[in-house]
C-alpha atoms as one frame of an Amber mdcrd trajectory, in Angstrom:
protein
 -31.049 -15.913 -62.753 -31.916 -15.946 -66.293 -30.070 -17.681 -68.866 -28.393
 -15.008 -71.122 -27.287 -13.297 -68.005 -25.506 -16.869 -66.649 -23.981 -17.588
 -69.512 -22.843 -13.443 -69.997 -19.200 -13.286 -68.556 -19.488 -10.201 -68.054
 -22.693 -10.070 -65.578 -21.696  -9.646 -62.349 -18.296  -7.884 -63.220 -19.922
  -4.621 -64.460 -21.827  -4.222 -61.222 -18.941  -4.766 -58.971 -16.953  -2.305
 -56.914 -13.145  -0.779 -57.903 -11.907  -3.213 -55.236 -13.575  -6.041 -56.202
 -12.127  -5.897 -59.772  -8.856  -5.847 -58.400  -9.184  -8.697 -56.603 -10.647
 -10.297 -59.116  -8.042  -9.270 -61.396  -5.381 -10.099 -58.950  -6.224 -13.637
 -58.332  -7.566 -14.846 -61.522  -3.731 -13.537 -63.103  -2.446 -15.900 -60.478
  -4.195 -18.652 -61.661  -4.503 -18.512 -65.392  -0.555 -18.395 -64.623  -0.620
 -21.843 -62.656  -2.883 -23.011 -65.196  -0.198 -21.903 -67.921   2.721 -23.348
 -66.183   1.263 -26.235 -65.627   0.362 -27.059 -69.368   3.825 -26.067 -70.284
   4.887 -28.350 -67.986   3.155 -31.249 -69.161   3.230 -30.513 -73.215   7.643
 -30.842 -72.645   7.270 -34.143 -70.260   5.231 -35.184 -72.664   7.683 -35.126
 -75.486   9.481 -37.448 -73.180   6.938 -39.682 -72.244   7.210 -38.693 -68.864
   4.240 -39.414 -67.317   5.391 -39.400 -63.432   6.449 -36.130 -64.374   2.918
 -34.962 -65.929   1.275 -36.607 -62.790   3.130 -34.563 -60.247   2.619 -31.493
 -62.243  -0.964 -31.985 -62.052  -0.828 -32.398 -58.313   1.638 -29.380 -58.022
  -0.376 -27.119 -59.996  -4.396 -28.126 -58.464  -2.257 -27.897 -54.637  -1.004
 -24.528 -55.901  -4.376 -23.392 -57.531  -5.847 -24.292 -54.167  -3.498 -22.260
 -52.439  -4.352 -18.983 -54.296  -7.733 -19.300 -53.809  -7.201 -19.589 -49.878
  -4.666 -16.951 -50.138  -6.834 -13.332 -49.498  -3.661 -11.100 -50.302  -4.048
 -12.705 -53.590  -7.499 -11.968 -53.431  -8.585 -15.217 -52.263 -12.446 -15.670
 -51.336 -11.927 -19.050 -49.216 -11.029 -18.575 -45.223  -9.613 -22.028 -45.757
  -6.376 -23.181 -43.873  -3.286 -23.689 -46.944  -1.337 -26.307 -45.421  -2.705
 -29.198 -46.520  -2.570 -27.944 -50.133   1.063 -26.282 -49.401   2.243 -29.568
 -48.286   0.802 -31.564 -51.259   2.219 -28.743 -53.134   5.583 -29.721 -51.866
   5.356 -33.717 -52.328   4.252 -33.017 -55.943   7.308 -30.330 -56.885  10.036
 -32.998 -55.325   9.033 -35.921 -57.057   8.283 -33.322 -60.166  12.064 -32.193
 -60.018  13.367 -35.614 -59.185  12.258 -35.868 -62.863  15.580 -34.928 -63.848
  15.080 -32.289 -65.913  15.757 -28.457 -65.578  12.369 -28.038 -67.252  10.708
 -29.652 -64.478  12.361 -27.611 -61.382  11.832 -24.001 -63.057   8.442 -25.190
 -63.619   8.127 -26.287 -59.863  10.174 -23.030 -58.798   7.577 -20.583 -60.415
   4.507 -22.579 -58.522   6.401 -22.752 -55.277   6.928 -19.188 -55.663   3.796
 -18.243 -56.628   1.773 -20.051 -53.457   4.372 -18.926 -51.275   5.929 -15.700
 -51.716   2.714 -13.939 -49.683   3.124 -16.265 -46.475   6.935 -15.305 -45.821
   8.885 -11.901 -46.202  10.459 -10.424 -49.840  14.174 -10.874 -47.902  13.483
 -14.647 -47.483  11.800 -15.162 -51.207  15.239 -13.158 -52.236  17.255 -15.660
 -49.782  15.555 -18.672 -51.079  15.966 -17.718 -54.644  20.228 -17.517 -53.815
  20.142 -21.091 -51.433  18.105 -22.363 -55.012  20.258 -21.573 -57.149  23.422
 -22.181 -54.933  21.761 -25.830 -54.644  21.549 -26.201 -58.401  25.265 -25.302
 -59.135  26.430 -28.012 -56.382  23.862 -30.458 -58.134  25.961 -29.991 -61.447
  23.678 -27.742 -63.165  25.203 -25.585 -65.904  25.876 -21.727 -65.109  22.964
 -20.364 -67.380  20.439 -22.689 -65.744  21.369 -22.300 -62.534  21.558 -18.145
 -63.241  17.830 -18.199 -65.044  16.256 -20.549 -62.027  17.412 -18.161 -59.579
  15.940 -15.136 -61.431  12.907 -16.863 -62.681  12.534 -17.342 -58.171  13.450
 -13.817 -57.366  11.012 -12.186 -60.340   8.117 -14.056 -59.106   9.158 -13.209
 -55.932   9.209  -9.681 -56.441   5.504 -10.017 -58.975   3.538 -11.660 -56.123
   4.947  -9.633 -53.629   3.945  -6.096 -55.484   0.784  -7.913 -56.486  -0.541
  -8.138 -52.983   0.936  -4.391 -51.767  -0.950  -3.171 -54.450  -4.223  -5.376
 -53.743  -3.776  -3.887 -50.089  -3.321  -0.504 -50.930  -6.010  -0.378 -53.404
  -8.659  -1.729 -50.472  -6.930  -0.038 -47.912  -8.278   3.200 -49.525 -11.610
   2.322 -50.634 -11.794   1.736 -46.896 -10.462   5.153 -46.117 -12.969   6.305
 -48.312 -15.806   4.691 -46.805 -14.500   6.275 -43.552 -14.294   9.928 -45.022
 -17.992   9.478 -46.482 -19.025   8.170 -43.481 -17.118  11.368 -41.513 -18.489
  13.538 -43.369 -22.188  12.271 -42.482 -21.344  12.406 -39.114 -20.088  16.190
 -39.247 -23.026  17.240 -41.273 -25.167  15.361 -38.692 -23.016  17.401 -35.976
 -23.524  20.598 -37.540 -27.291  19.845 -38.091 -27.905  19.089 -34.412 -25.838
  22.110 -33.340 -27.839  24.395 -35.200 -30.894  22.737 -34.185 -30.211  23.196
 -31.053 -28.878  27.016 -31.023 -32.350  27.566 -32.911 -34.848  25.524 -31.643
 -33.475  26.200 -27.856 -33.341  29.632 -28.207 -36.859  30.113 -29.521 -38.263
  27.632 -26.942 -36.709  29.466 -24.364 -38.332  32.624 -25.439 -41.208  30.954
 -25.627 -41.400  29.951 -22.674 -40.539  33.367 -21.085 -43.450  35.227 -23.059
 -45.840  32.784 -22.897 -45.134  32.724 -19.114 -45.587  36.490 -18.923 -48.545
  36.019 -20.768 -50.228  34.015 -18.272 -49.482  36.056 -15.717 -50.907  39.698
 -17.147 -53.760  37.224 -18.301 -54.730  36.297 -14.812 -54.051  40.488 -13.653
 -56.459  40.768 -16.691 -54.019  42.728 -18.378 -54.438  43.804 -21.882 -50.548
  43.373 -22.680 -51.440  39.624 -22.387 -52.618  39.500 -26.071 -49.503  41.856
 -27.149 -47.222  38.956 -25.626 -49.187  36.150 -27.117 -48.877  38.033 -30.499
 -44.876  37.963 -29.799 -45.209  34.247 -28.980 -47.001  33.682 -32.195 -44.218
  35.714 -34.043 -41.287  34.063 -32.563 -43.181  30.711 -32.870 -43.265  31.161
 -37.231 -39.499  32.907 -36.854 -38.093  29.755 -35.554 -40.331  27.389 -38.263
 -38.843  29.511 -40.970 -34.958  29.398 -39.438 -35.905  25.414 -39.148 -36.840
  25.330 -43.028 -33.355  27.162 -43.813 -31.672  25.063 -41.565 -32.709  21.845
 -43.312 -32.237  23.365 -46.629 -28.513  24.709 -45.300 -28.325  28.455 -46.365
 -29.137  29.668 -42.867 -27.205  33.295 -41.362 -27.625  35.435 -38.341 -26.990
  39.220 -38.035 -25.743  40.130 -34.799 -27.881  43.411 -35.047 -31.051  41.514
 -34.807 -29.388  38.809 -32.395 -28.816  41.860 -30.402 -32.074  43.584 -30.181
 -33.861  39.754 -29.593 -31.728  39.243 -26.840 -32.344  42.703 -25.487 -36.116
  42.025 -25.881 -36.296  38.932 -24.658 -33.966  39.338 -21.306 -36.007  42.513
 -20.841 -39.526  40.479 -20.862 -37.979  37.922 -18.635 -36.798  40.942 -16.329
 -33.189  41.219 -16.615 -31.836  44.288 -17.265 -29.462  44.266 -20.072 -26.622
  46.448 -20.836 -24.578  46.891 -24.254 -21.392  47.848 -24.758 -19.747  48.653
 -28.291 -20.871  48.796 -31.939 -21.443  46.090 -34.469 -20.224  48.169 -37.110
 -16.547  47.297 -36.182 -17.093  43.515 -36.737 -15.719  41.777 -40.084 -18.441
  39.949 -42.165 -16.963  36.373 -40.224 -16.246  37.608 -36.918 -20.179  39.489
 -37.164 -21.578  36.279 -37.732 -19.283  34.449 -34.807 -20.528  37.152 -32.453
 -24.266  36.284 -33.220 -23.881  32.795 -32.866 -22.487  33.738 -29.335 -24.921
  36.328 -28.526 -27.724  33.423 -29.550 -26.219  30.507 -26.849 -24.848  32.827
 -24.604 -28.891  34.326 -23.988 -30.541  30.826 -23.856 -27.773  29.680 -21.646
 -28.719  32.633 -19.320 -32.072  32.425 -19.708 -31.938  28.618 -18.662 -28.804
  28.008 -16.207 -29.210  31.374 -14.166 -31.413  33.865 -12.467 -30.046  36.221
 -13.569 -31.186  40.066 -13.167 -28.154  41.637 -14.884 -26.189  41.415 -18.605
 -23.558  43.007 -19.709 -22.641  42.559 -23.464 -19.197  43.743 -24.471 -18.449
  43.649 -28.475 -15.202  44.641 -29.676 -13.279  43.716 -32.773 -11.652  40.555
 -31.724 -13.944  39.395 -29.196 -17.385  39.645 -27.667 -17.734  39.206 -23.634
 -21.693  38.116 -21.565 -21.436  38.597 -17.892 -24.796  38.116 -15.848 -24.810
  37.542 -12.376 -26.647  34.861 -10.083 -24.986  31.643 -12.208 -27.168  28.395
 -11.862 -25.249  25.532  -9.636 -22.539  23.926 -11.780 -23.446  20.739 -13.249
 -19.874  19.530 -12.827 -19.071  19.767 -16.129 -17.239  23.056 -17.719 -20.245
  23.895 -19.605 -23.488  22.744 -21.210 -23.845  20.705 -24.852 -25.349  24.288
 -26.241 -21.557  25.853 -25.412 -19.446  23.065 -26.319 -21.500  23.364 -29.802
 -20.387  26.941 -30.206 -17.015  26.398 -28.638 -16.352  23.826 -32.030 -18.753
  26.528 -34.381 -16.184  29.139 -33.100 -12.732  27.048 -33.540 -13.947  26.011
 -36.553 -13.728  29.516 -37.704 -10.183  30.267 -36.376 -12.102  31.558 -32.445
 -11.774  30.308 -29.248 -14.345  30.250 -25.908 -14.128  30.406 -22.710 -16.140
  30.464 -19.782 -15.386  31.617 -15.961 -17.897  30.524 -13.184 -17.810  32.261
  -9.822 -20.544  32.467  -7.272 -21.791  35.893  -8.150 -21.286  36.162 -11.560
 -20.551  33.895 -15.125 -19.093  35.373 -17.994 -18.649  33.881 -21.317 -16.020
  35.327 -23.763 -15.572  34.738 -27.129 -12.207  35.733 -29.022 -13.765  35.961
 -33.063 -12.021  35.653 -36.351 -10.300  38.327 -37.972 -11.332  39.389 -41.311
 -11.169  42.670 -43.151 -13.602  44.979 -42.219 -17.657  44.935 -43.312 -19.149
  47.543 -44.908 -21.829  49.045 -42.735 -25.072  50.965 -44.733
């Protein structure tokens, strides 16, 4: 560390966090105020020549200033355990108020108070400020003394007390906000891998289908081999480009073109595919929904089935897949593709479901409700 910057008060302070200040703040109050009392303290014994007196408020007020800084509601750095210091603490304050004066024991009442009030409850600090002052009148103190010793107990009470709520609360929400940042990463990582997954797993899947095709008109030597090759190669720089808009996070669907890819691609991997309803009675949210289901609902056919059959049903409120000859059940209700839309669609204000029998799965979507779209 350079010079300037060690002997700059400020360096380190400007670089620190919200909380940090606070704490900071919080404890070094704390102790310029033991360091205060405690020169009070000594500056009136002195006028007396009491030097027993100054003596035990030394020892009172380094056990006390030890006690702060092993005290984290205070903001504290040291792990340290107080007792030893709360226990010289307590030899030093008895033989400081066996000094005789009323000086001495409000002096030893605000350090007491000040290491203390943070290890026991407020009702207690309250209770010891009445039993202190109670103990005072029966020691033939005068009213006003006795009065100001157990208010200057209960207000430092009360101070430290609010002190350390307020040093919890304060890190209690930078931690909640550490937890919403780092919620928010995870979600956006969700939502990143979901749509990965509902693009890259489609277009792999259709892939897979054409390029399958492919090989097999190649080995007929059919000309239609090149056609489907081409369609590979399209699909192939569709999905790169969906990928780019993915990453940069301004990525739609229509359901129209969802529609007539699924249509194509069921049809090249033989399944005959039948639709049901118009798109043109969708809302702008619910059109969207439907695509997002049309998307999973294909790959998840094209992947967990053998299917020869699908029936697409679009209405308003809801969009319904049925294809027959379901793949064996995997024990779970459905695969990560479908619980992905299940949270894309309740995120939205939909629902899915899914019903498995031995002939036949159907996957139905209820989608949002919106005003209507305006069709060209």
């Amino acid at each position: 560390m350079k010079l300037h910057e060690y002997l700059n008060p400020l360096h380190g302070w400007n670089d620190s966090s919200a909380v940090d200040k606070v704490r900071v703040y919080t404890r070094q109050s704390f102790l310029l105020i033991v360091v205060g009392v405690a020169v009070a303290a000594m500056l009136t014994s002195l006028q007396f020549d009491d030097y027993l007196s100054i003596a035990a408020m030394a020892v009172c007020a380094a056990a006390t200033f030890v006690v702060v800084q092993r005290t984290p509601a205070l903001g504290g750095e040291s792990t340290a355990d107080p007792r030893i210091p709360l226990a010289i603490m307590a030899v030093g304050a008895v033989v400081l108020v066996a000094g005789g004066t009323t000086s001495n024991a409000l002096w030893a009442a605000v350090l007491i108070t000040t290491a203390v009030s943070t290890l026991i409850p407020l009702r207690w600090c309250l209770a010891t400020a009445v039993a202190a002052a109670g103990l005072a009148a029966a020691l033939g103190s005068p009213a006003v003394e006795t009065l100001v010793l157990g208010l200057f107990i209960a207000f430092m009470s009360f101070t430290v007390q609010l002190s350390a709520w307020l040093l919890r609360i304060v890190t209690e929400l930078d931690a909640t906000r550490d937890a919403a940042a780092a919620l928010s990463v995870a979600e956006e990582r969700l939502r990143f891998s979901r749509d990965l997954h509902d693009v890259v797993g489609r277009a792999l899947s259709a892939i897979a289908v054409k390029s399958e095709l492919a090989a097999t008109l190649a080995r007929r030597g059919d000309d239609r081999a090149a056609t489907q090759m081409d369609e590979v190669r399209v699909l192939a720089q569709e999905s790169m480009a969906d990928a780019r808009k993915l990453v940069r996070g301004y990525r739609s669907v229509d359901v129209a073109s969802e529609l007539d890819g699924a249509r194509s691609l069921l049809s090249a991997a033989g399944i005959s595919t039948e639709l049901v309803g118009e798109t043109s009675v969708l809302s702008e949210r619910a059109a969207e929904a439907a695509a997002w289901v049309v998307r999973e609902g294909v790959t998840n056919i094209l992947r967990h089935s053998a299917a020869t059959y699908c029936r697409i049903e679009l209405t308003d409120t809801g969009i319904r897949l049925t294809n027959d000859r379901p793949g064996a059940s995997t024990g779970r209700n459905d695969g990560t593709g479908l619980s992905g839309l299940r949270e894309r669609l309740v995120a939205v204000g939909g629902t899915l479901d899914t019903e498995r029998t031995t002939d036949e799965f159907t996957l139905t979507a209820a989608l949002p409700t919106e005003k209507l779209r305006t069709t060209p």
